[in-house]
Coordinates of N, CA and C in Angstrom, one line a residue:
Q803 N 59.7 158.6 83.3 CA 61.1 158.4 83.0 C 61.8 158.5 84.4
V804 N 62.7 157.5 84.6 CA 63.4 157.4 85.9 C 64.6 158.2 85.8
Q805 N 64.9 159.1 86.7 CA 66.1 159.9 86.8 C 66.7 159.9 88.2
L806 N 68.0 159.9 88.2 CA 68.7 160.1 89.5 C 69.4 161.5 89.5
V807 N 69.0 162.3 90.4 CA 69.5 163.7 90.4 C 70.5 163.9 91.6
E808 N 71.7 164.2 91.2 CA 72.7 164.4 92.3 C 73.0 165.9 92.5
S809 N 73.4 166.1 93.7 CA 73.8 167.5 94.1 C 74.8 167.5 95.2
G810 N 75.6 168.6 95.4 CA 76.4 168.7 96.5 C 77.9 168.7 96.2
G811 N 78.3 168.4 95.0 CA 79.7 168.4 94.7 C 80.3 169.8 94.7
G812 N 81.6 169.9 94.6 CA 82.2 171.2 94.6 C 83.8 171.1 94.9
L813 N 84.3 172.3 95.3 CA 85.7 172.4 95.5 C 85.9 172.6 97.0
V814 N 86.8 171.9 97.6 CA 87.1 172.0 99.1 C 88.5 171.8 99.3
Q815 N 89.0 172.3 100.4 CA 90.4 172.1 100.8 C 90.5 170.7 101.5
A816 N 91.8 170.2 101.5 CA 92.0 169.0 102.2 C 91.7 169.1 103.7
G817 N 91.0 168.1 104.1 CA 90.5 168.1 105.5 C 89.1 168.6 105.7
G818 N 88.6 169.1 104.6 CA 87.2 169.7 104.7 C 86.2 168.6 104.4
S819 N 84.9 169.0 104.3 CA 83.8 168.1 104.2 C 82.9 168.6 103.1
L820 N 82.2 167.6 102.5 CA 81.1 167.8 101.5 C 80.0 166.8 101.7
R821 N 78.9 167.1 101.3 CA 77.7 166.3 101.4 C 77.1 166.1 100.1
L822 N 77.0 164.9 99.6 CA 76.4 164.6 98.3 C 75.0 164.0 98.6
S823 N 74.1 164.4 97.7 CA 72.7 163.9 97.7 C 72.3 163.4 96.4
C824 N 71.5 162.3 96.4 CA 71.0 161.7 95.2 C 69.5 161.4 95.4
A825 N 68.6 161.9 94.6 CA 67.2 161.6 94.6 C 66.7 160.9 93.4
V826 N 65.8 159.9 93.6 CA 65.3 159.2 92.4 C 63.9 159.8 92.1
S827 N 63.7 160.2 90.8 CA 62.4 160.7 90.4 C 61.8 159.7 89.4
G828 N 60.4 159.8 89.2 CA 59.8 159.0 88.2 C 58.9 157.9 88.9
N829 N 58.2 157.3 88.0 CA 57.3 156.2 88.5 C 58.0 154.9 88.6
I830 N 58.1 154.4 89.8 CA 58.8 153.2 90.1 C 58.0 152.3 91.1
F831 N 58.4 151.0 91.2 CA 57.8 150.2 92.2 C 58.7 150.1 93.5
S832 N 60.0 149.9 93.3 CA 60.7 149.8 94.5 C 62.2 150.1 94.1
I833 N 63.0 150.5 95.2 CA 64.4 150.7 95.0 C 65.1 149.7 96.0
D834 N 66.0 149.0 95.5 CA 66.8 148.0 96.3 C 68.0 148.8 96.9
G835 N 69.2 148.4 96.5 CA 70.4 149.0 97.0 C 70.6 150.4 96.3
M836 N 71.3 151.3 97.0 CA 71.7 152.5 96.4 C 73.2 152.7 96.8
G837 N 73.9 153.4 96.0 CA 75.3 153.6 96.2 C 75.9 154.7 95.5
W838 N 77.2 154.9 95.8 CA 78.0 155.9 95.2 C 79.3 155.3 94.6
Y839 N 79.6 155.7 93.4 CA 80.8 155.3 92.7 C 81.6 156.6 92.4
R840 N 82.9 156.5 92.0 CA 83.6 157.6 91.6 C 84.6 157.2 90.5
Q841 N 84.9 158.2 89.7 CA 85.9 157.9 88.6 C 86.8 159.2 88.5
A842 N 88.1 158.9 88.8 CA 89.1 159.9 88.6 C 89.7 159.9 87.2
P843 N 90.3 161.0 86.7 CA 90.8 161.0 85.4 C 91.8 159.8 85.2
G844 N 91.7 159.1 84.1 CA 92.6 158.0 83.7 C 92.4 156.8 84.5
K845 N 91.3 156.7 85.4 CA 91.1 155.5 86.2 C 89.8 155.0 85.9
Q846 N 89.6 153.7 86.3 CA 88.2 153.1 86.2 C 87.3 153.5 87.3
R847 N 86.1 153.4 87.0 CA 85.0 153.8 88.0 C 85.2 152.7 89.1
E848 N 85.1 153.3 90.4 CA 85.2 152.4 91.6 C 84.1 152.6 92.6
L849 N 83.8 151.6 93.3 CA 82.7 151.7 94.4 C 83.3 152.5 95.5
V850 N 82.4 153.4 96.0 CA 82.8 154.2 97.2 C 82.0 153.6 98.4
A851 N 80.7 153.6 98.3 CA 79.9 153.1 99.4 C 78.6 152.6 98.8
V852 N 77.9 151.6 99.4 CA 76.6 151.1 99.1 C 75.8 150.9 100.3
I853 N 74.5 151.0 100.2 CA 73.6 150.8 101.3 C 72.3 150.0 100.8
T854 N 71.9 149.0 101.5 CA 70.8 148.2 101.2 C 69.5 148.9 101.8
T855 N 68.3 148.3 101.3 CA 67.1 148.8 101.9 C 67.0 148.5 103.4
G856 N 67.7 147.5 103.9 CA 67.7 147.2 105.3 C 68.7 148.1 106.1
G857 N 69.5 148.9 105.4 CA 70.4 149.7 106.1 C 71.9 149.2 106.2
R858 N 72.1 148.0 105.6 CA 73.5 147.5 105.7 C 74.3 148.3 104.7
T859 N 75.5 148.6 105.2 CA 76.5 149.4 104.4 C 77.7 148.7 104.1
N860 N 78.4 149.2 103.0 CA 79.7 148.6 102.7 C 80.5 149.7 102.1
Y861 N 81.8 149.9 102.5 CA 82.6 151.0 102.0 C 83.9 150.5 101.4
A862 N 84.5 151.3 100.4 CA 85.7 151.0 100.0 C 86.8 151.3 101.2
D863 N 87.8 150.5 101.2 CA 88.7 150.6 102.3 C 89.3 152.0 102.4
S864 N 89.5 152.7 101.2 CA 90.1 154.0 101.2 C 89.2 155.1 101.9
V865 N 88.0 154.8 102.1 CA 87.1 155.9 102.6 C 86.5 155.5 104.0
K866 N 86.8 154.3 104.5 CA 86.2 153.8 105.8 C 86.7 154.8 106.9
G867 N 85.7 155.1 107.7 CA 86.0 156.1 108.8 C 85.9 157.5 108.4
R868 N 85.9 157.8 107.1 CA 85.7 159.2 106.7 C 84.4 159.5 106.0
F869 N 83.9 158.6 105.3 CA 82.7 158.7 104.6 C 81.5 158.0 105.2
T870 N 80.3 158.5 105.1 CA 79.1 157.8 105.7 C 78.0 157.9 104.7
I871 N 77.4 156.7 104.3 CA 76.3 156.7 103.4 C 75.1 156.4 104.2
S872 N 74.0 157.0 103.8 CA 72.7 156.9 104.5 C 71.5 157.0 103.5
R873 N 70.4 156.6 104.0 CA 69.1 156.8 103.1 C 68.3 157.8 103.9
D874 N 68.1 158.9 103.3 CA 67.4 160.0 103.9 C 65.9 159.6 103.9
N875 N 65.4 159.0 102.8 CA 64.1 158.4 102.7 C 64.2 157.3 101.6
V876 N 63.1 156.8 101.2 CA 63.1 155.7 100.3 C 63.8 156.0 98.9
R877 N 63.7 157.3 98.6 CA 64.2 157.7 97.2 C 65.5 158.5 97.3
T878 N 66.1 158.7 98.4 CA 67.2 159.6 98.6 C 68.3 158.9 99.3
T879 N 69.5 159.1 98.8 CA 70.7 158.6 99.6 C 71.7 159.8 99.7
I880 N 72.3 159.8 100.8 CA 73.3 160.8 101.2 C 74.7 160.3 101.4
L881 N 75.7 160.9 100.9 CA 77.1 160.6 101.2 C 77.7 161.7 101.9
Q882 N 78.0 161.6 103.1 CA 78.7 162.6 103.9 C 80.2 162.3 103.9
M883 N 80.9 163.2 103.4 CA 82.3 163.0 103.2 C 83.1 163.9 104.1
N884 N 83.9 163.4 105.0 CA 84.7 164.2 105.9 C 86.2 163.9 105.8
S885 N 87.0 164.7 106.3 CA 88.5 164.6 106.2 C 88.9 164.3 104.8
L886 N 88.4 165.1 103.9 CA 88.7 164.8 102.4 C 90.2 165.0 102.1
K887 N 90.6 164.1 101.2 CA 92.0 164.2 100.7 C 92.1 164.5 99.2
P888 N 93.1 165.0 98.8 CA 93.3 165.2 97.3 C 93.0 164.0 96.4
E889 N 93.3 162.8 96.9 CA 93.1 161.6 96.2 C 91.6 161.2 96.1
D890 N 90.7 162.0 96.8 CA 89.3 161.8 96.7 C 88.7 162.5 95.5
T891 N 89.5 163.3 94.9 CA 89.1 164.1 93.7 C 88.7 163.2 92.6
A892 N 87.4 163.4 92.1 CA 86.8 162.5 91.1 C 85.5 163.0 90.8
V893 N 84.9 162.4 89.7 CA 83.4 162.6 89.4 C 82.7 161.5 90.2
Y894 N 81.8 161.8 91.0 CA 81.0 160.9 91.9 C 79.6 160.7 91.2
Y895 N 79.4 159.4 91.1 CA 78.1 158.9 90.4 C 77.2 158.2 91.5
C896 N 75.9 158.5 91.4 CA 74.9 157.8 92.2 C 74.4 156.6 91.4
N897 N 74.2 155.5 92.1 CA 73.6 154.3 91.5 C 72.5 153.8 92.3
A898 N 71.5 153.3 91.6 CA 70.3 152.7 92.3 C 69.9 151.5 91.6
N899 N 69.5 150.5 92.3 CA 69.0 149.3 91.7 C 67.4 149.4 91.8
I900 N 66.8 149.6 90.7 CA 65.4 150.0 90.7 C 64.5 148.9 89.9
R901 N 63.4 148.7 90.6 CA 62.4 147.8 89.9 C 61.2 148.7 89.5
I902 N 60.9 148.8 88.2 CA 59.9 149.7 87.7 C 58.5 149.2 87.9
E903 N 58.4 147.8 87.7 CA 57.0 147.2 88.0 C 57.2 146.0 89.0
R904 N 56.1 145.7 89.6 CA 56.2 144.7 90.7 C 56.8 143.4 90.2
L905 N 56.4 142.9 89.1 CA 56.9 141.7 88.6 C 58.1 141.9 87.6
G906 N 58.6 143.1 87.4 CA 59.7 143.3 86.5 C 61.0 143.0 87.2
R907 N 62.1 143.0 86.4 CA 63.4 142.7 86.9 C 64.0 144.1 87.3
A908 N 64.8 144.0 88.4 CA 65.5 145.3 88.8 C 66.7 145.6 87.9
S909 N 66.9 146.8 87.7 CA 68.0 147.3 86.8 C 68.8 148.4 87.5
D910 N 70.0 148.5 87.1 CA 70.8 149.7 87.6 C 70.6 150.9 86.8
Y911 N 70.4 152.0 87.6 CA 70.4 153.3 87.0 C 71.4 154.2 87.6
W912 N 71.9 155.2 86.8 CA 73.0 156.0 87.2 C 72.6 157.5 87.1
G913 N 73.2 158.3 88.0 CA 73.1 159.7 87.9 C 74.1 160.3 86.9
Q914 N 74.0 161.6 86.6 CA 74.9 162.2 85.6 C 76.2 162.5 86.1
G915 N 76.5 162.3 87.4 CA 77.8 162.6 88.0 C 77.9 164.1 88.6
T916 N 78.7 164.1 89.6 CA 79.0 165.5 90.2 C 80.4 165.5 90.6
Q917 N 81.1 166.6 90.2 CA 82.5 166.8 90.4 C 82.8 167.1 91.9
V918 N 83.7 166.4 92.4 CA 84.3 166.7 93.8 C 85.8 166.9 93.6
T919 N 86.3 168.1 94.0 CA 87.7 168.4 93.8 C 88.2 168.9 95.2
V920 N 89.3 168.2 95.6 CA 89.9 168.4 96.9 C 91.3 169.0 96.7
S921 N 91.5 170.3 97.1 CA 92.8 170.9 96.9 C 93.7 170.6 98.1
S922 N 95.0 170.6 97.9 CA 96.0 170.3 98.9 C 96.5 171.5 99.6

């Protein structure tokens, strides 16, 4: 069974930093893109940052210059969040586009979410 396990959320003061980690477990053939999304209360889930297997990245305008996404290894992605603001408060979800079998179709998988709270 494929699982995405997130860690690293918590409470931090404005201006502080947090590091989120997401690891894929289970029997798989390959992982294509990985990314982070977030959902604040009363708002839709939005893209924060994504990274391809080749290392290309894309960020939401609101986090450019403050957040950095990376691939620690094939199965793990890291989101380093610096200069955090109260408006960054949300549940952060890891996403991975995974192919279970070599000839199978890739599908999106999601983590359970981790709470990030930034106090002013």
